[in-house]
PDB file of N, CA, C and O in Angstrom:
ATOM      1  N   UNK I   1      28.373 -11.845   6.634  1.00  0.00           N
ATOM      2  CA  UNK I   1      27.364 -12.479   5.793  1.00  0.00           C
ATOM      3  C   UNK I   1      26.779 -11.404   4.884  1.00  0.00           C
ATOM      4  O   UNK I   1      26.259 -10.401   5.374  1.00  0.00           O
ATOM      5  N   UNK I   2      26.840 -11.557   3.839  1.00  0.00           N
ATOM      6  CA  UNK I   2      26.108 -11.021   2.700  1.00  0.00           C
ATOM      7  C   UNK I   2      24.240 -11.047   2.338  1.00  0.00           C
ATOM      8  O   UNK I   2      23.454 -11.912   1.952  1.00  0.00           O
ATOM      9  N   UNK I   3      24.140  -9.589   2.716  1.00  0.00           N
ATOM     10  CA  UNK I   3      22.371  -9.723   2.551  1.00  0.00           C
ATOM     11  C   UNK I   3      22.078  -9.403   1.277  1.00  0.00           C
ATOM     12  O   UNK I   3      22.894  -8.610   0.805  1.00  0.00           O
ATOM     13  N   UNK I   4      21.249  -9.714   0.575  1.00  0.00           N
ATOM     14  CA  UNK I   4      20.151  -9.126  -0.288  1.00  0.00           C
ATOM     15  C   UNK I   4      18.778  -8.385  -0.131  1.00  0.00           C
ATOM     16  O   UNK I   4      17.738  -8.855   0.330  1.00  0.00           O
ATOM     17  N   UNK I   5      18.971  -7.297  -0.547  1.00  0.00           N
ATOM     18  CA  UNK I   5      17.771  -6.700   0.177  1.00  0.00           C
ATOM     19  C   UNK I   5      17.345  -6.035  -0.867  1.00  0.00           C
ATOM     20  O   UNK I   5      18.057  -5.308  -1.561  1.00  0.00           O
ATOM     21  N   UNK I   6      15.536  -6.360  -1.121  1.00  0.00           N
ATOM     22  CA  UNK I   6      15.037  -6.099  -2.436  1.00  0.00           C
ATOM     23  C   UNK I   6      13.670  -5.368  -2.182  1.00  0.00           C
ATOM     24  O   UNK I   6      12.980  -5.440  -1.165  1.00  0.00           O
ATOM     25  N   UNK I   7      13.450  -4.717  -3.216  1.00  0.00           N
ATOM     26  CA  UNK I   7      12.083  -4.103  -3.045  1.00  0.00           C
ATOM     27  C   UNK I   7      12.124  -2.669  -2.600  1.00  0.00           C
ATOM     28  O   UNK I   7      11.089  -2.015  -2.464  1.00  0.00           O
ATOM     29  N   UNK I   8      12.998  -2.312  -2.436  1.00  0.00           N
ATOM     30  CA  UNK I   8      13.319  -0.613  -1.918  1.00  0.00           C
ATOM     31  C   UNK I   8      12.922   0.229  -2.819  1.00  0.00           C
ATOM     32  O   UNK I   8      13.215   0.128  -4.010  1.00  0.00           O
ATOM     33  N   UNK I   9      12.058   1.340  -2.211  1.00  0.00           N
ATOM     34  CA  UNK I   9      11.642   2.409  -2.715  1.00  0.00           C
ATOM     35  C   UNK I   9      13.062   3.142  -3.950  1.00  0.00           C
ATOM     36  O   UNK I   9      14.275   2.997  -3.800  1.00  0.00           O
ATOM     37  N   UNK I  10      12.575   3.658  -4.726  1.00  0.00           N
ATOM     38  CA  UNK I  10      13.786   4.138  -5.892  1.00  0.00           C
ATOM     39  C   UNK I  10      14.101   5.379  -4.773  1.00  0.00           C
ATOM     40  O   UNK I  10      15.197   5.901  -4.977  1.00  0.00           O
ATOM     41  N   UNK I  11      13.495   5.833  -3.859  1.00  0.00           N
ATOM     42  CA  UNK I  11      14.089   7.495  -2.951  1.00  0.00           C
ATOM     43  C   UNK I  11      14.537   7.204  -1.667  1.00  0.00           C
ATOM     44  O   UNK I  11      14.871   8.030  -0.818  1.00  0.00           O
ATOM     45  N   UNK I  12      14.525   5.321  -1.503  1.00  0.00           N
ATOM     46  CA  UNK I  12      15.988   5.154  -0.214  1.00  0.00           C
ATOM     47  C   UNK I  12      17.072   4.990  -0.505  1.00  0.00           C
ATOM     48  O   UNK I  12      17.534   4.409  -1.488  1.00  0.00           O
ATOM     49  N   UNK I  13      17.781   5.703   0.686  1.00  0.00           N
ATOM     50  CA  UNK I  13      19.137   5.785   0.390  1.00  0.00           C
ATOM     51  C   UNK I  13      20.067   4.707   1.122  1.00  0.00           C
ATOM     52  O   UNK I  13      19.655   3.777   1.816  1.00  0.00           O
ATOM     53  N   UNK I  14      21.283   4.985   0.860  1.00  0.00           N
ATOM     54  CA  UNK I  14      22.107   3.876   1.092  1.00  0.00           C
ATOM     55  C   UNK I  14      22.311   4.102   2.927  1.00  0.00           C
ATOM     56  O   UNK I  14      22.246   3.110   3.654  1.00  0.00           O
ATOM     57  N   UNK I  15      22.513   5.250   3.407  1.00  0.00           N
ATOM     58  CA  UNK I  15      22.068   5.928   5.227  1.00  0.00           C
ATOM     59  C   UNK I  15      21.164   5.004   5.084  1.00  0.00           C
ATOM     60  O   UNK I  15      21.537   3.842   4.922  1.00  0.00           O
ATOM     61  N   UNK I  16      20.536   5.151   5.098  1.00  0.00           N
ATOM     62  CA  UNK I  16      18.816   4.518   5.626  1.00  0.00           C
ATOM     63  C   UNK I  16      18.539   3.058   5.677  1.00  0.00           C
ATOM     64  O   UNK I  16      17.902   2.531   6.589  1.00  0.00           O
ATOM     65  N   UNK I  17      19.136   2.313   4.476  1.00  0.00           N
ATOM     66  CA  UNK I  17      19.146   1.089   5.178  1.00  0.00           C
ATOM     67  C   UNK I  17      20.191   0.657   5.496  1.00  0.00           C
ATOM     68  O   UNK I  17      20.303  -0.563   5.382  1.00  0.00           O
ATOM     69  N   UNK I  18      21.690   1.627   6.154  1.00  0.00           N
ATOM     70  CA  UNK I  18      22.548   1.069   6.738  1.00  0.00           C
ATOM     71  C   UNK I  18      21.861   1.007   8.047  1.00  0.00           C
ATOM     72  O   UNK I  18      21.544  -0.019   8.648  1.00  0.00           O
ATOM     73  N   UNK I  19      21.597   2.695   8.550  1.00  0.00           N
ATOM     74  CA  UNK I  19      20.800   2.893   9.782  1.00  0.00           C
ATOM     75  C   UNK I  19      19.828   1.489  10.440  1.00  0.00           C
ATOM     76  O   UNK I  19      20.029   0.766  11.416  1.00  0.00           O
ATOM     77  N   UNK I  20      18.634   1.517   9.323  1.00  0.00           N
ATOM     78  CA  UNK I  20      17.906   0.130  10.002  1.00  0.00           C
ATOM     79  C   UNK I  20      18.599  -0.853   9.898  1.00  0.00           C
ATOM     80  O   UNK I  20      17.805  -1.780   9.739  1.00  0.00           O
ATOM     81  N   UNK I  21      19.698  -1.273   9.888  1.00  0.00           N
ATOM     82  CA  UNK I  21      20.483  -2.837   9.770  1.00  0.00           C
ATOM     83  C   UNK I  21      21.067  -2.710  11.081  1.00  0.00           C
ATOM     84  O   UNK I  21      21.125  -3.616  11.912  1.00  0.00           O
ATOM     85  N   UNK I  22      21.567  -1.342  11.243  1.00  0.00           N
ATOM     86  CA  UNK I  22      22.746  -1.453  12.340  1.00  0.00           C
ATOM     87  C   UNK I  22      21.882  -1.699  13.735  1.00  0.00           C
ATOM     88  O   UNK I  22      22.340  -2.046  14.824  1.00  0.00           O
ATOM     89  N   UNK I  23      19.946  -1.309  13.252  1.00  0.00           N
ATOM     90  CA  UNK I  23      19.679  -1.792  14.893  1.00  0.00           C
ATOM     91  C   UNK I  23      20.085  -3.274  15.587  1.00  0.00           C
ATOM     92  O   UNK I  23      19.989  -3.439  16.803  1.00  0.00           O
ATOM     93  N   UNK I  24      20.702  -4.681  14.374  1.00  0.00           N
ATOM     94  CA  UNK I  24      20.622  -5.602  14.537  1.00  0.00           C
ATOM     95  C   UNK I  24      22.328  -6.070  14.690  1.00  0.00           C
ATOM     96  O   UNK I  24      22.787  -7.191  14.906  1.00  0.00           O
ATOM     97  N   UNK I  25      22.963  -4.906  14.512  1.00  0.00           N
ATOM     98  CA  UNK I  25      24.297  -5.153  14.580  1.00  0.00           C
ATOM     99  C   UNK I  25      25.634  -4.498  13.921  1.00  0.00           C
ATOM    100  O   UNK I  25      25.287  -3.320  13.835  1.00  0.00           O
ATOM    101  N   UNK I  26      26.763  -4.558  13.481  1.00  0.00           N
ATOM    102  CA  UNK I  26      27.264  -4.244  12.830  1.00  0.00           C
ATOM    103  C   UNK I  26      27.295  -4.264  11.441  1.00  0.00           C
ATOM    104  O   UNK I  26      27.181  -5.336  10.847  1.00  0.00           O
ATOM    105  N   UNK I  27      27.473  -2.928  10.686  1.00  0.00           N
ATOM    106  CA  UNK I  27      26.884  -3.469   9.352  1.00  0.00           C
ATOM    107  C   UNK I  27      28.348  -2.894   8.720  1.00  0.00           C
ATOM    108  O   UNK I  27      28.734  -1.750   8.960  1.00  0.00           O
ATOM    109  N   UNK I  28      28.876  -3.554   8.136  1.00  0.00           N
ATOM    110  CA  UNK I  28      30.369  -3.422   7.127  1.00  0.00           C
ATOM    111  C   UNK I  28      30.187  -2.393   6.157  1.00  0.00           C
ATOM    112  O   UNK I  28      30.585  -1.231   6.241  1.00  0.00           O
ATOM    113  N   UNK I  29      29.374  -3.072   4.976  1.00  0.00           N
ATOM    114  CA  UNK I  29      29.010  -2.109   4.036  1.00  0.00           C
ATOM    115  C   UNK I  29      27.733  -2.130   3.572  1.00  0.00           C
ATOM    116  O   UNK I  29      27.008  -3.121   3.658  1.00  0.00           O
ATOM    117  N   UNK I  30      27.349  -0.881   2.985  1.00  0.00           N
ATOM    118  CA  UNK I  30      25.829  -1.531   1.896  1.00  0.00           C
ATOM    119  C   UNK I  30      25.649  -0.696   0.744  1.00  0.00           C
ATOM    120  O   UNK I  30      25.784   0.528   0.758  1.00  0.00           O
ATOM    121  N   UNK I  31      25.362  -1.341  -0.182  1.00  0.00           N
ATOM    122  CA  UNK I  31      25.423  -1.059  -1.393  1.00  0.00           C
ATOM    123  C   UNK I  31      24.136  -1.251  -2.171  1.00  0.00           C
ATOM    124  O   UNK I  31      23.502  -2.289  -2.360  1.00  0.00           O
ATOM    125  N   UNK I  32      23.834   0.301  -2.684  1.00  0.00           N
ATOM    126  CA  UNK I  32      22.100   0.074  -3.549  1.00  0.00           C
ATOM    127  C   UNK I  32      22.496  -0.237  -4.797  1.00  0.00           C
ATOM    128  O   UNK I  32      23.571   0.271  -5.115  1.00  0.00           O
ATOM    129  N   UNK I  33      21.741  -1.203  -5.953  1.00  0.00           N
ATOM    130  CA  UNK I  33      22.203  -0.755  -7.167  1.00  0.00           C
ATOM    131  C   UNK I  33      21.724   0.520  -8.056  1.00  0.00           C
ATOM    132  O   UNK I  33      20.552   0.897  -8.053  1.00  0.00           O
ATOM    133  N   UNK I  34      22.789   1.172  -8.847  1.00  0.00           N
ATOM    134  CA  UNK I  34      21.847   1.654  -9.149  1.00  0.00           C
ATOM    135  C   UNK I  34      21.660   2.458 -10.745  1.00  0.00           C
ATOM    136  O   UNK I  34      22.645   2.258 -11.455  1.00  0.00           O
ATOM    137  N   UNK I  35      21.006   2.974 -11.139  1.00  0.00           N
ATOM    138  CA  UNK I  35      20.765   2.957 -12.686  1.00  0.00           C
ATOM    139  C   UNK I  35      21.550   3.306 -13.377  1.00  0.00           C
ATOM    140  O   UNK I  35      21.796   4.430 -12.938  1.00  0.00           O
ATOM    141  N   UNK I  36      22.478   3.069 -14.610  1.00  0.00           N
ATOM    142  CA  UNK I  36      23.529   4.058 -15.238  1.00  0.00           C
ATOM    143  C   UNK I  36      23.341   4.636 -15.801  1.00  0.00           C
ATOM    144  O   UNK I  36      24.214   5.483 -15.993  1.00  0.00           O
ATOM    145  N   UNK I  37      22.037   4.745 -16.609  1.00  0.00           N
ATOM    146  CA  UNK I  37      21.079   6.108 -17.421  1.00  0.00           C
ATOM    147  C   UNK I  37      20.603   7.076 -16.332  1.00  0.00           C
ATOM    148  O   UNK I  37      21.132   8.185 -16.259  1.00  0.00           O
ATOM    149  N   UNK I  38      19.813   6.783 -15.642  1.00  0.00           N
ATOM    150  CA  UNK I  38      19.275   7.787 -15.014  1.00  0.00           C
ATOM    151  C   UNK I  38      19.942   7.736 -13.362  1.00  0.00           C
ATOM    152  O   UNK I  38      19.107   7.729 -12.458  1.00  0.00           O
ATOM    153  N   UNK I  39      21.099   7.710 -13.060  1.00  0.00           N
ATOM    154  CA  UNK I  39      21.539   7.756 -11.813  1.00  0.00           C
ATOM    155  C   UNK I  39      21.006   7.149 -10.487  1.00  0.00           C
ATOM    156  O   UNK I  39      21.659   7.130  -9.443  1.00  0.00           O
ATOM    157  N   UNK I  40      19.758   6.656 -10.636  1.00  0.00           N
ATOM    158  CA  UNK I  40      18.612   6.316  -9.646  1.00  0.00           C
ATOM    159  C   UNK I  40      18.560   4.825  -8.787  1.00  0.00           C
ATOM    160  O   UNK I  40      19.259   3.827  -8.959  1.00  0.00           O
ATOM    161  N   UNK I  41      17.987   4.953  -8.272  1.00  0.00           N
ATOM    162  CA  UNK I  41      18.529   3.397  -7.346  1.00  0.00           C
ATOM    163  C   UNK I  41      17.471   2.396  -8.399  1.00  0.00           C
ATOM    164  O   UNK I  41      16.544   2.791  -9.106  1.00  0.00           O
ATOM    165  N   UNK I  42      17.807   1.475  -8.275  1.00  0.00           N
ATOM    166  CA  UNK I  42      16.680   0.354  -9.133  1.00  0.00           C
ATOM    167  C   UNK I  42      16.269  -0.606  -8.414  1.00  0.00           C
ATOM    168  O   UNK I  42      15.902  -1.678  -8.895  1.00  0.00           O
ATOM    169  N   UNK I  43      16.283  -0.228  -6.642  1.00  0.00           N
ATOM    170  CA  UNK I  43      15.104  -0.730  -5.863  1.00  0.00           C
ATOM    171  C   UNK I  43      15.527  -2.307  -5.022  1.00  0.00           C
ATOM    172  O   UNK I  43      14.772  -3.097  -4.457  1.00  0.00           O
ATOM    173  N   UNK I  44      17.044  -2.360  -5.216  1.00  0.00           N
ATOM    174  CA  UNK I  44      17.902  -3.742  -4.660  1.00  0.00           C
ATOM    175  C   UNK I  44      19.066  -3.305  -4.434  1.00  0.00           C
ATOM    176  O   UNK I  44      19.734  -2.617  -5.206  1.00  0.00           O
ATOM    177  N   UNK I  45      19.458  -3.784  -3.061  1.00  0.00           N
ATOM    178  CA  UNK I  45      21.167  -3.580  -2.788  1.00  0.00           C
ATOM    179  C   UNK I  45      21.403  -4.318  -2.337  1.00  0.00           C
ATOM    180  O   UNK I  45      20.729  -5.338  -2.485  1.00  0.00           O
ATOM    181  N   UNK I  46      22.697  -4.300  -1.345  1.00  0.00           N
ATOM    182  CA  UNK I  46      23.445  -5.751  -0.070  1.00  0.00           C
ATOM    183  C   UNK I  46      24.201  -4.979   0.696  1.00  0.00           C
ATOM    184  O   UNK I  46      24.831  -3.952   0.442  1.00  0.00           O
ATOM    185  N   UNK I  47      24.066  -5.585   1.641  1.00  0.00           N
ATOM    186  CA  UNK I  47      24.376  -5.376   2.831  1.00  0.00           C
ATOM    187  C   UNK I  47      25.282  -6.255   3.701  1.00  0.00           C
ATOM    188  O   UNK I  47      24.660  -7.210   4.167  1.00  0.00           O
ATOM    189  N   UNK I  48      26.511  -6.209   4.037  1.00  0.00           N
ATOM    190  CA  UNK I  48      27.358  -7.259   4.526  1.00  0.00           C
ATOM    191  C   UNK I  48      27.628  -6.731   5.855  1.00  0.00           C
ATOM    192  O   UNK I  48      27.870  -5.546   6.086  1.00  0.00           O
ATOM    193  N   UNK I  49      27.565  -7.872   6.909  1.00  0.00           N
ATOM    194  CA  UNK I  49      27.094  -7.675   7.939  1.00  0.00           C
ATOM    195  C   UNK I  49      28.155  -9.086   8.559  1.00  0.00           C
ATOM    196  O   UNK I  49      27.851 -10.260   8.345  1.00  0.00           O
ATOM    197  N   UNK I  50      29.542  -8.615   9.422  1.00  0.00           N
ATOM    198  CA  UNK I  50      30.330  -9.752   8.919  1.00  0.00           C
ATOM    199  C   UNK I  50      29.754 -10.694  10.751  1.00  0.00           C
ATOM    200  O   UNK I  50      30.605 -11.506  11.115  1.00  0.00           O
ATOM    201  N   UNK I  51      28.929 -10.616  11.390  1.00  0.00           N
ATOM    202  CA  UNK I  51      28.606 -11.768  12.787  1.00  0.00           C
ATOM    203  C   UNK I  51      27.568 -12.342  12.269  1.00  0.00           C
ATOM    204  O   UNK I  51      26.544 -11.692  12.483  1.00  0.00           O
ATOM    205  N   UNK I  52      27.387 -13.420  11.597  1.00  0.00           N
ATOM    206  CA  UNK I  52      26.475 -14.080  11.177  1.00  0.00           C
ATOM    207  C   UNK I  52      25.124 -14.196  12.036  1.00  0.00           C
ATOM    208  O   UNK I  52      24.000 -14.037  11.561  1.00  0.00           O
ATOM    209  N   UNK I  53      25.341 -14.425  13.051  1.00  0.00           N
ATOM    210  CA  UNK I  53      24.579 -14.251  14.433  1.00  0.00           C
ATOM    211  C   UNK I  53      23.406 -13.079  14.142  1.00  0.00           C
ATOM    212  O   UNK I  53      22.182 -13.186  14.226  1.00  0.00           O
ATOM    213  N   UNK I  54      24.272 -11.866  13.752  1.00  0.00           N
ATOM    214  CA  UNK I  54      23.273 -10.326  13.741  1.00  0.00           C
ATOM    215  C   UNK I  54      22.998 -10.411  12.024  1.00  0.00           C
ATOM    216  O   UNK I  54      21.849 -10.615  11.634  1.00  0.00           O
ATOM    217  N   UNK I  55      23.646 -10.313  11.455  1.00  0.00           N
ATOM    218  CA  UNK I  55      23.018 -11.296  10.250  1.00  0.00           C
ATOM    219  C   UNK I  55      21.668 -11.543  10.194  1.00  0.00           C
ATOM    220  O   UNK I  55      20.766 -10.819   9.775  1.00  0.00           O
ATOM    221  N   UNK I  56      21.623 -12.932  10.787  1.00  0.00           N
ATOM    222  CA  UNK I  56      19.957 -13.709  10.510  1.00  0.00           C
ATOM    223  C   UNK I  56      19.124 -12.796  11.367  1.00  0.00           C
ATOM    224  O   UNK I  56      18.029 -12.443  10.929  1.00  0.00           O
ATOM    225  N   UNK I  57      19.560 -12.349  12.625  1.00  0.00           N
ATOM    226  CA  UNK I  57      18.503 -11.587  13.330  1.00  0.00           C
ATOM    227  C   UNK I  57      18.084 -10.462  12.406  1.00  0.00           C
ATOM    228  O   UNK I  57      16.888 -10.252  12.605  1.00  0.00           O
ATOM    229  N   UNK I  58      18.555  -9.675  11.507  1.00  0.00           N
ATOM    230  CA  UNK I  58      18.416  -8.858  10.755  1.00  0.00           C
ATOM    231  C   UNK I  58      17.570  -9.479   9.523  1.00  0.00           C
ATOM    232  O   UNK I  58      16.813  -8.698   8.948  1.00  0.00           O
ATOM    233  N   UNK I  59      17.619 -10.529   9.166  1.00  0.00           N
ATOM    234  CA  UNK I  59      16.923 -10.835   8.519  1.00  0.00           C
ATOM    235  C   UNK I  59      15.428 -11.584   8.488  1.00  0.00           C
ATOM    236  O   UNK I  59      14.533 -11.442   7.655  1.00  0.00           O
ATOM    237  N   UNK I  60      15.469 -12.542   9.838  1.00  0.00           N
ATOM    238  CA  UNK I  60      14.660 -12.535  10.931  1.00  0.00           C
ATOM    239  C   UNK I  60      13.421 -11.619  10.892  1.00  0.00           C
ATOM    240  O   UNK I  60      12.245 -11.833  10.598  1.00  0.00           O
ATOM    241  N   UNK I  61      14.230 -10.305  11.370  1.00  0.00           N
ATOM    242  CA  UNK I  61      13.045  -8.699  11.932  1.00  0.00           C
ATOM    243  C   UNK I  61      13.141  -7.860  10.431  1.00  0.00           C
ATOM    244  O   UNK I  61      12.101  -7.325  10.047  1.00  0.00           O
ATOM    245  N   UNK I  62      13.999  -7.777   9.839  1.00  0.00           N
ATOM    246  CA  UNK I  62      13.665  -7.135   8.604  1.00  0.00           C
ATOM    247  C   UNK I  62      13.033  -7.602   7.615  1.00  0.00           C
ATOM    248  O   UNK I  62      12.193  -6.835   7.145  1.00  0.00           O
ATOM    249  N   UNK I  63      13.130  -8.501   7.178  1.00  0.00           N
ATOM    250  CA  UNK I  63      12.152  -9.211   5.896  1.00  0.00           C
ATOM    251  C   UNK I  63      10.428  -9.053   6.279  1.00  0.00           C
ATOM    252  O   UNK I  63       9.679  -9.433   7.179  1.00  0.00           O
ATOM    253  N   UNK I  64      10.339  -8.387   5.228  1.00  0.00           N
ATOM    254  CA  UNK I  64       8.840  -7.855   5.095  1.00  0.00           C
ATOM    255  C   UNK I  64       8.219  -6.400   5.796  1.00  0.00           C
ATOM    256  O   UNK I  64       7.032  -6.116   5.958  1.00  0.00           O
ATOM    257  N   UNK I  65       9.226  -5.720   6.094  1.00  0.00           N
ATOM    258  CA  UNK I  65       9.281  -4.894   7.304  1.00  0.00           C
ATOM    259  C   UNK I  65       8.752  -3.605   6.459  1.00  0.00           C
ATOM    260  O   UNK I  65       9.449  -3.549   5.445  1.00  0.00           O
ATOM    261  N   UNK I  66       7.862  -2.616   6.468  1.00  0.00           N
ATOM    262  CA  UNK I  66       7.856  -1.471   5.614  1.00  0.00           C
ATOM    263  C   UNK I  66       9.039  -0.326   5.451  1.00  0.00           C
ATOM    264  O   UNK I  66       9.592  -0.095   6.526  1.00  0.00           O
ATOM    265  N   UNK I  67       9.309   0.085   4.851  1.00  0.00           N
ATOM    266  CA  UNK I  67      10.735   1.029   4.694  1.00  0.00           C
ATOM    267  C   UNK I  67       9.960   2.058   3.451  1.00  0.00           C
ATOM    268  O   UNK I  67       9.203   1.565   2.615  1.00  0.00           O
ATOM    269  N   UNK I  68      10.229   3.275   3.485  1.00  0.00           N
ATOM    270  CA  UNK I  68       9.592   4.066   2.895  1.00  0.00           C
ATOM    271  C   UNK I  68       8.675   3.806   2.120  1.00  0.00           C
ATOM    272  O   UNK I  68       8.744   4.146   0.939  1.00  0.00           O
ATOM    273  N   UNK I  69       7.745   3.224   2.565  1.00  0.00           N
ATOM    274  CA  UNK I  69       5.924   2.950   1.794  1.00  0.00           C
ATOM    275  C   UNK I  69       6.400   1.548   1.065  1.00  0.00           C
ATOM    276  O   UNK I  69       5.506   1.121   0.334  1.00  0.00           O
ATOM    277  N   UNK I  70       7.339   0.896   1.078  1.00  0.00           N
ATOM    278  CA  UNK I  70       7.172  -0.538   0.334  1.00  0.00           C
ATOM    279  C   UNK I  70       7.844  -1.403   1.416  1.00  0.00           C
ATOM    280  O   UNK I  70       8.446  -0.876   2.352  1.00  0.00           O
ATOM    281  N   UNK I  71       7.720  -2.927   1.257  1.00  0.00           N
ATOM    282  CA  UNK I  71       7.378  -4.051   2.010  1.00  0.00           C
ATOM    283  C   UNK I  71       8.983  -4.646   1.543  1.00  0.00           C
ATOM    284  O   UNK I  71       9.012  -5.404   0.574  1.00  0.00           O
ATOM    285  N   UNK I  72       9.984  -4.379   2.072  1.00  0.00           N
ATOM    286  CA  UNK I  72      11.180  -4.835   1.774  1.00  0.00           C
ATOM    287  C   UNK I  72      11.487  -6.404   2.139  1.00  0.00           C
ATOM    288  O   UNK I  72      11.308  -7.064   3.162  1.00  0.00           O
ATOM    289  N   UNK I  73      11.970  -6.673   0.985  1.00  0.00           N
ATOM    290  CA  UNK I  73      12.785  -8.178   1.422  1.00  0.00           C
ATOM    291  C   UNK I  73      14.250  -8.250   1.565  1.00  0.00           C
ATOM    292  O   UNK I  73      15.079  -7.574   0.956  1.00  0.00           O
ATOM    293  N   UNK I  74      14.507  -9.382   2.670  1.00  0.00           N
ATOM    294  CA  UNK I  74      15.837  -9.412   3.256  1.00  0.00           C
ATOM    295  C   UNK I  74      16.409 -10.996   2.984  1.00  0.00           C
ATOM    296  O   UNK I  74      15.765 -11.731   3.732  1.00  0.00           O
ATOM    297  N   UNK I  75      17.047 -11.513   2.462  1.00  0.00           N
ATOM    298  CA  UNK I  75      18.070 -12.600   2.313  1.00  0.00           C
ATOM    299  C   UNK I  75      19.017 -12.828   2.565  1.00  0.00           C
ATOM    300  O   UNK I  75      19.640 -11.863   3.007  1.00  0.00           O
ATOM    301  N   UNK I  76      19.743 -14.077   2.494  1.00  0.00           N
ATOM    302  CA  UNK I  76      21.324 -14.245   2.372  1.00  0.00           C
ATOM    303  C   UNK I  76      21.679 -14.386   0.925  1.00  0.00           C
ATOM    304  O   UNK I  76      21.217 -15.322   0.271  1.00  0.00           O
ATOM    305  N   UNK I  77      22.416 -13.567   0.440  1.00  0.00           N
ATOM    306  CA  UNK I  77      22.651 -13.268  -0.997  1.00  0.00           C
ATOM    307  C   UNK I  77      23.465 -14.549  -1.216  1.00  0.00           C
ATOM    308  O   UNK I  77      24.329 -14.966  -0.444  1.00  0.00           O
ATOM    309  N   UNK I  78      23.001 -15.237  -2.607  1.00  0.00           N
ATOM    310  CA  UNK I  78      23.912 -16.641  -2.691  1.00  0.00           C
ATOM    311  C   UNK I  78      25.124 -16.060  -3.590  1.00  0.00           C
ATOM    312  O   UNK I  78      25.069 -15.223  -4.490  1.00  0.00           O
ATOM    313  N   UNK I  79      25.816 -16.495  -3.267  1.00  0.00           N
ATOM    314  CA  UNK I  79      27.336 -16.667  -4.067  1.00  0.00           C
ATOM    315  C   UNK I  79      27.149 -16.851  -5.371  1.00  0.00           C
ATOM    316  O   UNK I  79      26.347 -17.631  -5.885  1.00  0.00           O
ATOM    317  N   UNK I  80      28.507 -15.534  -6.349  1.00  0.00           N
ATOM    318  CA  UNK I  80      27.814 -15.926  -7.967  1.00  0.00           C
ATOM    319  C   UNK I  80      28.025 -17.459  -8.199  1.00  0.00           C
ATOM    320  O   UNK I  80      27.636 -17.985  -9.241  1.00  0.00           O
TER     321      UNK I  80
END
């Protein structure tokens, strides 16, 4: 399952919210976006997390959760 995860500090890294995902399970990949001028994250990535099960629990306990001084949000990223 495909997360969306928004609101991230521009100085977390892509470790860091693999790390906090994996307390909820296996995490595949995760990906920050991030700026093509200035190299920098622009504060949204995803996270695919393929047991749907650890999935929602992750989204469940993570949504709204603090992560380096800001209040992160967690979704199921909809399909383009």
């Amino acid at each position: 399952m495909k997360l969306l995860v928004r609101n991230l500090a521009r100085t977390t890294t892509e470790e860091a919210v693999t790390e906090l995902f994996e307390e909820y399970g296996t995490v595949q990949w995760c990906k920050l976006v991030m700026d093509k001028n200035t190299g920098g994250s622009k504060g949204f990535g995803f996270v695919e997390m393929p047991k749907p099960g650890e999935a929602k629990a992750a989204v469940k306990n993570l949504n709204a959760r603090n992560l380096d001084g800001n209040k992160i949000r967690v979704k199921k990223a909809e399909d383009k």
